[in-house]
mmCIF file of C-alpha atoms in Angstrom:
data_model
loop_
_atom_site.group_PDB
_atom_site.id
_atom_site.type_symbol
_atom_site.label_atom_id
_atom_site.label_comp_id
_atom_site.label_asym_id
_atom_site.label_seq_id
_atom_site.Cartn_x
_atom_site.Cartn_y
_atom_site.Cartn_z
ATOM 1 C CA MET T 1 -0.652 -0.069 -0.139
ATOM 2 C CA ILE T 2 2.938 2.362 1.401
ATOM 3 C CA SER T 3 4.976 1.480 -2.126
ATOM 4 C CA ARG T 4 2.185 2.246 -4.105
ATOM 5 C CA PHE T 5 1.625 5.508 -2.843
ATOM 6 C CA TYR T 6 5.347 6.369 -3.466
ATOM 7 C CA GLU T 7 5.016 5.109 -6.938
ATOM 8 C CA ALA T 8 2.304 6.901 -7.604
ATOM 9 C CA LEU T 9 3.445 10.493 -6.517
ATOM 10 C CA GLU T 10 6.902 9.790 -8.543
ATOM 11 C CA ALA T 11 4.715 8.657 -11.510
ATOM 12 C CA ARG T 12 2.708 12.046 -11.289
ATOM 13 C CA ASP T 13 0.373 9.644 -11.428
ATOM 14 C CA TRP T 14 -2.699 11.270 -9.500
ATOM 15 C CA SER T 15 -5.628 8.882 -10.537
ATOM 16 C CA ALA T 16 -3.362 5.925 -8.876
ATOM 17 C CA LEU T 17 -3.003 8.335 -6.221
ATOM 18 C CA GLU T 18 -6.579 9.093 -5.075
ATOM 19 C CA ASP T 19 -7.578 5.318 -5.487
ATOM 20 C CA LEU T 20 -5.480 4.928 -2.438
ATOM 21 C CA LEU T 21 -6.891 7.801 -0.429
ATOM 22 C CA ASP T 22 -9.612 7.675 2.173
ATOM 23 C CA VAL T 23 -11.839 10.289 0.990
ATOM 24 C CA ASP T 24 -11.453 11.945 4.422
ATOM 25 C CA VAL T 25 -7.732 11.607 4.419
ATOM 26 C CA VAL T 26 -5.844 13.861 6.780
ATOM 27 C CA TYR T 27 -2.202 15.113 5.821
ATOM 28 C CA GLU T 28 -0.201 16.648 8.622
ATOM 29 C CA VAL T 29 3.774 18.127 8.828
ATOM 30 C CA PRO T 30 3.616 17.972 12.830
ATOM 31 C CA GLN T 31 6.932 20.298 12.488
ATOM 32 C CA THR T 32 5.555 22.999 10.766
ATOM 33 C CA ARG T 33 1.735 22.309 11.977
ATOM 34 C CA GLU T 34 0.816 22.406 8.328
ATOM 35 C CA ARG T 35 -2.435 20.551 7.743
ATOM 36 C CA VAL T 36 -4.528 19.266 4.200
ATOM 37 C CA LEU T 37 -7.958 18.050 4.468
ATOM 38 C CA GLY T 38 -9.724 15.379 2.509
ATOM 39 C CA ARG T 39 -8.603 13.584 -1.052
ATOM 40 C CA GLY T 40 -9.009 16.536 -3.229
ATOM 41 C CA ALA T 41 -7.174 19.083 -1.597
ATOM 42 C CA TYR T 42 -4.361 16.491 -0.579
ATOM 43 C CA VAL T 43 -4.002 15.441 -4.438
ATOM 44 C CA HIS T 44 -3.760 19.192 -5.389
ATOM 45 C CA PHE T 45 -1.152 19.610 -2.727
ATOM 46 C CA ASN T 46 1.058 17.539 -4.320
ATOM 47 C CA ARG T 47 -0.089 17.847 -7.939
ATOM 48 C CA GLU T 48 0.716 21.856 -7.578
ATOM 49 C CA TYR T 49 3.581 21.115 -4.791
ATOM 50 C CA PRO T 50 6.557 23.925 -6.317
ATOM 51 C CA GLY T 51 10.254 22.686 -7.663
ATOM 52 C CA ASP T 52 11.287 19.989 -9.357
ATOM 53 C CA TRP T 53 11.154 17.073 -7.277
ATOM 54 C CA HIS T 54 11.934 13.336 -7.132
ATOM 55 C CA LEU T 55 11.636 10.525 -4.786
ATOM 56 C CA GLU T 56 13.255 7.176 -3.372
ATOM 57 C CA VAL T 57 12.156 4.910 -1.130
ATOM 58 C CA ARG T 58 15.019 3.590 1.642
ATOM 59 C CA ALA T 59 12.425 1.368 3.590
ATOM 60 C CA VAL T 60 8.813 0.667 3.889
ATOM 61 C CA HIS T 61 6.948 -1.297 6.822
ATOM 62 C CA GLU T 62 3.194 -1.912 7.427
ATOM 63 C CA ASP T 63 0.681 -4.067 9.240
ATOM 64 C CA ALA T 64 -3.095 -3.864 8.740
ATOM 65 C CA SER T 65 -3.576 -0.602 10.671
ATOM 66 C CA GLY T 66 -0.827 1.542 9.047
ATOM 67 C CA GLY T 67 2.615 1.947 8.884
ATOM 68 C CA ALA T 68 5.958 3.377 7.915
ATOM 69 C CA ALA T 69 8.317 4.900 4.845
ATOM 70 C CA GLU T 70 12.157 6.072 5.125
ATOM 71 C CA VAL T 71 12.145 8.044 1.921
ATOM 72 C CA TYR T 72 14.655 10.316 0.225
ATOM 73 C CA PHE T 73 13.767 13.433 -1.721
ATOM 74 C CA CYS T 74 15.559 15.524 -4.358
ATOM 75 C CA VAL T 75 13.692 19.080 -4.169
ATOM 76 C CA ASP T 76 15.657 21.445 -6.940
ATOM 77 C CA GLY T 77 18.987 19.448 -6.523
ATOM 78 C CA HIS T 78 18.735 19.182 -2.412
ATOM 79 C CA GLU T 79 18.354 16.096 -0.759
ATOM 80 C CA LEU T 80 16.122 15.997 2.080
ATOM 81 C CA THR T 81 15.190 12.817 4.065
ATOM 82 C CA ASN T 82 11.343 12.008 4.654
ATOM 83 C CA VAL T 83 10.155 9.849 7.448
ATOM 84 C CA ALA T 84 6.420 9.159 7.235
ATOM 85 C CA LEU T 85 3.570 7.444 9.298
ATOM 86 C CA PHE T 86 0.719 6.100 7.797
ATOM 87 C CA ARG T 87 -2.742 4.746 8.906
ATOM 88 C CA PHE T 88 -5.186 2.679 7.411
ATOM 89 C CA THR T 89 -9.025 2.963 7.412
ATOM 90 C CA GLU T 90 -10.932 -0.416 7.928
ATOM 91 C CA ALA T 91 -11.475 -0.513 4.225
ATOM 92 C CA GLY T 92 -7.837 -0.604 3.595
ATOM 93 C CA LEU T 93 -7.418 3.190 2.309
ATOM 94 C CA ILE T 94 -4.909 5.635 3.615
ATOM 95 C CA GLY T 95 -6.857 7.611 6.208
ATOM 96 C CA SER T 96 -3.713 9.764 7.259
ATOM 97 C CA VAL T 97 -0.109 10.946 6.584
ATOM 98 C CA ARG T 98 2.182 11.886 9.173
ATOM 99 C CA ASP T 99 5.244 13.354 7.086
ATOM 100 C CA PHE T 100 8.249 14.463 8.745
ATOM 101 C CA TRP T 101 11.587 16.290 7.536
ATOM 102 C CA PRO T 102 14.174 15.563 10.194
ATOM 103 C CA GLU T 103 16.939 18.005 9.099
ATOM 104 C CA SER T 104 20.918 17.681 10.403
ATOM 105 C CA TYR T 105 22.105 18.914 13.678
ATOM 106 C CA GLU T 106 24.774 19.051 15.990
ATOM 107 C CA PRO T 107 24.446 16.353 18.610
ATOM 108 C CA PRO T 108 23.969 17.596 22.468
ATOM 109 C CA GLU T 109 26.644 17.412 24.615
ATOM 110 C CA GLY T 110 27.452 14.693 27.386
ATOM 111 C CA ARG T 111 26.682 11.723 25.424
ATOM 112 C CA GLU T 112 29.652 11.984 23.348
ATOM 113 C CA HIS T 113 31.322 8.779 25.248
ATOM 114 C CA LEU T 114 28.527 7.096 24.126
ATOM 115 C CA VAL T 115 28.840 7.093 20.448
ATOM 116 C CA GLU T 116 31.006 7.618 17.371
ATOM 117 C CA ARG T 117 30.235 9.578 14.667
ATOM 118 C CA TYR T 118 30.232 8.616 11.217
ATOM 119 C CA MET A 1 8.291 -6.466 19.251
ATOM 120 C CA ILE A 2 8.698 -2.657 19.161
ATOM 121 C CA SER A 3 6.382 -1.990 21.640
ATOM 122 C CA ARG A 4 7.963 -4.586 24.150
ATOM 123 C CA PHE A 5 11.356 -2.498 22.878
ATOM 124 C CA TYR A 6 9.865 0.835 24.251
ATOM 125 C CA GLU A 7 8.191 -0.885 27.606
ATOM 126 C CA ALA A 8 11.686 -2.252 28.677
ATOM 127 C CA LEU A 9 13.193 1.390 27.467
ATOM 128 C CA GLU A 10 10.658 3.181 30.135
ATOM 129 C CA ALA A 11 10.961 0.365 32.611
ATOM 130 C CA ARG A 12 14.598 0.441 32.371
ATOM 131 C CA ASP A 13 14.599 -3.055 32.230
ATOM 132 C CA TRP A 14 18.161 -3.649 30.507
ATOM 133 C CA SER A 15 17.958 -7.129 30.523
ATOM 134 C CA ALA A 16 14.508 -7.323 28.782
ATOM 135 C CA LEU A 17 15.744 -5.199 26.434
ATOM 136 C CA GLU A 18 18.960 -6.993 25.877
ATOM 137 C CA ASP A 19 17.070 -10.019 24.694
ATOM 138 C CA LEU A 20 15.189 -8.100 21.812
ATOM 139 C CA LEU A 21 18.510 -6.947 20.126
ATOM 140 C CA ASP A 22 20.902 -8.977 17.747
ATOM 141 C CA VAL A 23 24.257 -8.805 19.014
ATOM 142 C CA ASP A 24 25.243 -6.920 16.460
ATOM 143 C CA VAL A 25 22.712 -4.532 16.542
ATOM 144 C CA VAL A 26 23.502 -0.886 14.927
ATOM 145 C CA TYR A 27 21.940 2.272 16.206
ATOM 146 C CA GLU A 28 21.830 5.369 14.171
ATOM 147 C CA VAL A 29 21.105 8.657 14.532
ATOM 148 C CA PRO A 30 21.069 9.946 10.839
ATOM 149 C CA GLN A 31 20.399 13.590 11.682
ATOM 150 C CA THR A 32 23.887 13.831 13.684
ATOM 151 C CA ARG A 33 26.059 10.929 11.839
ATOM 152 C CA GLU A 34 25.979 9.003 15.366
ATOM 153 C CA ARG A 35 26.226 5.584 15.724
ATOM 154 C CA VAL A 36 26.827 2.622 18.219
ATOM 155 C CA LEU A 37 27.499 -0.681 17.497
ATOM 156 C CA GLY A 38 26.812 -3.676 19.256
ATOM 157 C CA ARG A 39 24.049 -5.070 21.685
ATOM 158 C CA GLY A 40 26.464 -4.153 24.974
ATOM 159 C CA ALA A 41 27.460 -0.592 23.725
ATOM 160 C CA TYR A 42 23.968 -0.273 22.933
ATOM 161 C CA VAL A 43 22.332 -0.888 26.381
ATOM 162 C CA HIS A 44 25.003 0.936 28.060
ATOM 163 C CA PHE A 45 24.114 3.982 25.355
ATOM 164 C CA ASN A 46 20.348 3.595 27.097
ATOM 165 C CA ARG A 47 21.376 2.769 30.607
ATOM 166 C CA GLU A 48 24.021 5.798 30.593
ATOM 167 C CA TYR A 49 21.944 8.532 28.631
ATOM 168 C CA PRO A 50 22.193 11.781 30.265
ATOM 169 C CA GLY A 51 19.030 13.407 32.117
ATOM 170 C CA ASP A 52 15.593 12.321 33.465
ATOM 171 C CA TRP A 53 14.160 10.543 30.313
ATOM 172 C CA HIS A 54 10.528 8.965 29.944
ATOM 173 C CA LEU A 55 8.504 8.223 26.991
ATOM 174 C CA GLU A 56 4.902 7.811 25.379
ATOM 175 C CA VAL A 57 4.440 5.799 22.425
ATOM 176 C CA ARG A 58 1.659 7.249 19.989
ATOM 177 C CA ALA A 59 2.041 4.650 17.178
ATOM 178 C CA VAL A 60 3.873 1.268 16.064
ATOM 179 C CA HIS A 61 3.433 -0.694 12.933
ATOM 180 C CA GLU A 62 5.551 -3.405 12.016
ATOM 181 C CA ASP A 63 5.819 -6.638 9.688
ATOM 182 C CA ALA A 64 8.187 -9.410 9.777
ATOM 183 C CA SER A 65 11.196 -7.092 8.496
ATOM 184 C CA GLY A 66 10.735 -4.291 10.555
ATOM 185 C CA GLY A 67 8.858 -1.392 11.900
ATOM 186 C CA ALA A 68 8.631 1.854 12.735
ATOM 187 C CA ALA A 69 7.155 3.990 15.782
ATOM 188 C CA GLU A 70 6.139 7.411 16.637
ATOM 189 C CA VAL A 71 7.191 8.283 20.274
ATOM 190 C CA TYR A 72 6.985 11.491 22.465
ATOM 191 C CA PHE A 73 10.039 12.145 24.882
ATOM 192 C CA CYS A 74 9.848 14.017 27.984
ATOM 193 C CA VAL A 75 13.949 14.714 28.500
ATOM 194 C CA ASP A 76 14.500 17.006 31.600
ATOM 195 C CA GLY A 77 11.469 18.680 31.085
ATOM 196 C CA HIS A 78 11.743 19.395 27.631
ATOM 197 C CA GLU A 79 8.951 17.403 24.951
ATOM 198 C CA LEU A 80 10.727 15.968 21.866
ATOM 199 C CA THR A 81 8.999 13.528 19.042
ATOM 200 C CA ASN A 82 11.027 10.897 17.938
ATOM 201 C CA VAL A 83 10.466 8.746 15.043
ATOM 202 C CA ALA A 84 12.605 5.343 14.911
ATOM 203 C CA LEU A 85 12.733 2.879 12.217
ATOM 204 C CA PHE A 86 13.505 -0.806 12.844
ATOM 205 C CA ARG A 87 14.786 -3.449 11.000
ATOM 206 C CA PHE A 88 14.743 -7.331 12.388
ATOM 207 C CA THR A 89 17.169 -10.063 11.761
ATOM 208 C CA GLU A 90 15.861 -13.460 10.350
ATOM 209 C CA ALA A 91 15.934 -14.711 14.057
ATOM 210 C CA GLY A 92 13.124 -12.167 15.067
ATOM 211 C CA LEU A 93 15.848 -9.874 16.874
ATOM 212 C CA ILE A 94 16.023 -5.999 16.480
ATOM 213 C CA GLY A 95 19.170 -5.714 14.138
ATOM 214 C CA SER A 96 18.853 -2.187 13.611
ATOM 215 C CA VAL A 97 17.113 1.314 14.940
ATOM 216 C CA ARG A 98 17.247 4.424 12.999
ATOM 217 C CA ASP A 99 16.329 7.410 15.360
ATOM 218 C CA PHE A 100 14.977 10.771 14.175
ATOM 219 C CA TRP A 101 14.237 13.730 16.092
ATOM 220 C CA PRO A 102 12.342 16.297 13.923
ATOM 221 C CA GLU A 103 12.360 19.780 15.164
ATOM 222 C CA SER A 104 9.699 22.574 14.442
ATOM 223 C CA TYR A 105 10.241 24.843 11.563
ATOM 224 C CA GLU A 106 8.856 27.322 9.798
ATOM 225 C CA PRO A 107 7.202 26.331 6.483
ATOM 226 C CA PRO A 108 8.947 27.263 3.091
ATOM 227 C CA GLU A 109 7.416 30.101 0.904
ATOM 228 C CA GLY A 110 5.264 28.884 -1.931
ATOM 229 C CA ARG A 111 3.006 26.227 -0.421
ATOM 230 C CA GLU A 112 0.866 28.364 1.683
ATOM 231 C CA HIS A 113 -2.146 28.557 -0.854
ATOM 232 C CA LEU A 114 -1.928 24.489 -0.669
ATOM 233 C CA VAL A 115 -2.189 24.104 3.313
ATOM 234 C CA GLU A 116 -3.569 25.199 6.417
ATOM 235 C CA ARG A 117 -1.809 25.901 10.087
ATOM 236 C CA TYR A 118 -3.225 23.826 12.750
#
């Protein structure tokens, strides 16, 4: 299900994307508190999203009620890591997507004796 | 499996945690490029982690090869969102953990007509 979602996105196959989404799908970016409500608005959001973007899925796991993916996006030449959590409806459609865009940062002091850097 | 992992962490039950981990478990924080290699070092990392921390699991999904969780941590009074991706070994142990700590940020310009804020 989640793999098909990303295949449809990368292919800009909006009709295939629509077929995977519940009519009341909720899309959220918790880091920015942005939200898109409903299938029509969410397909529109993806269709109109600015810039030249491509994606590659690194990992997908799912069970009957939902799942998650780790995905690499290239947006206008910039690489971004994306982690998304999905919930499925009882009808087996995507009912919610919580989309995270974690950025690089310097580790806090105090744990450097417990880790190595790569 | 992932729920048991977080239960063991919150309970500081290091022996229960150890039982879930492959001897060669790899723990990574991709945002800081920190890594901990091996079960002993990873249990030590959690045991010695500085500060007073507690966690609450918001969502867990897993299949035979791995899964993901969205978790809220409270560390010394600060709330942090955590999203972690797990891979399981063929023996059914945790073989890798990729731990993300996405922070709040302001949305980029150009998509404000496609979303609402909450």
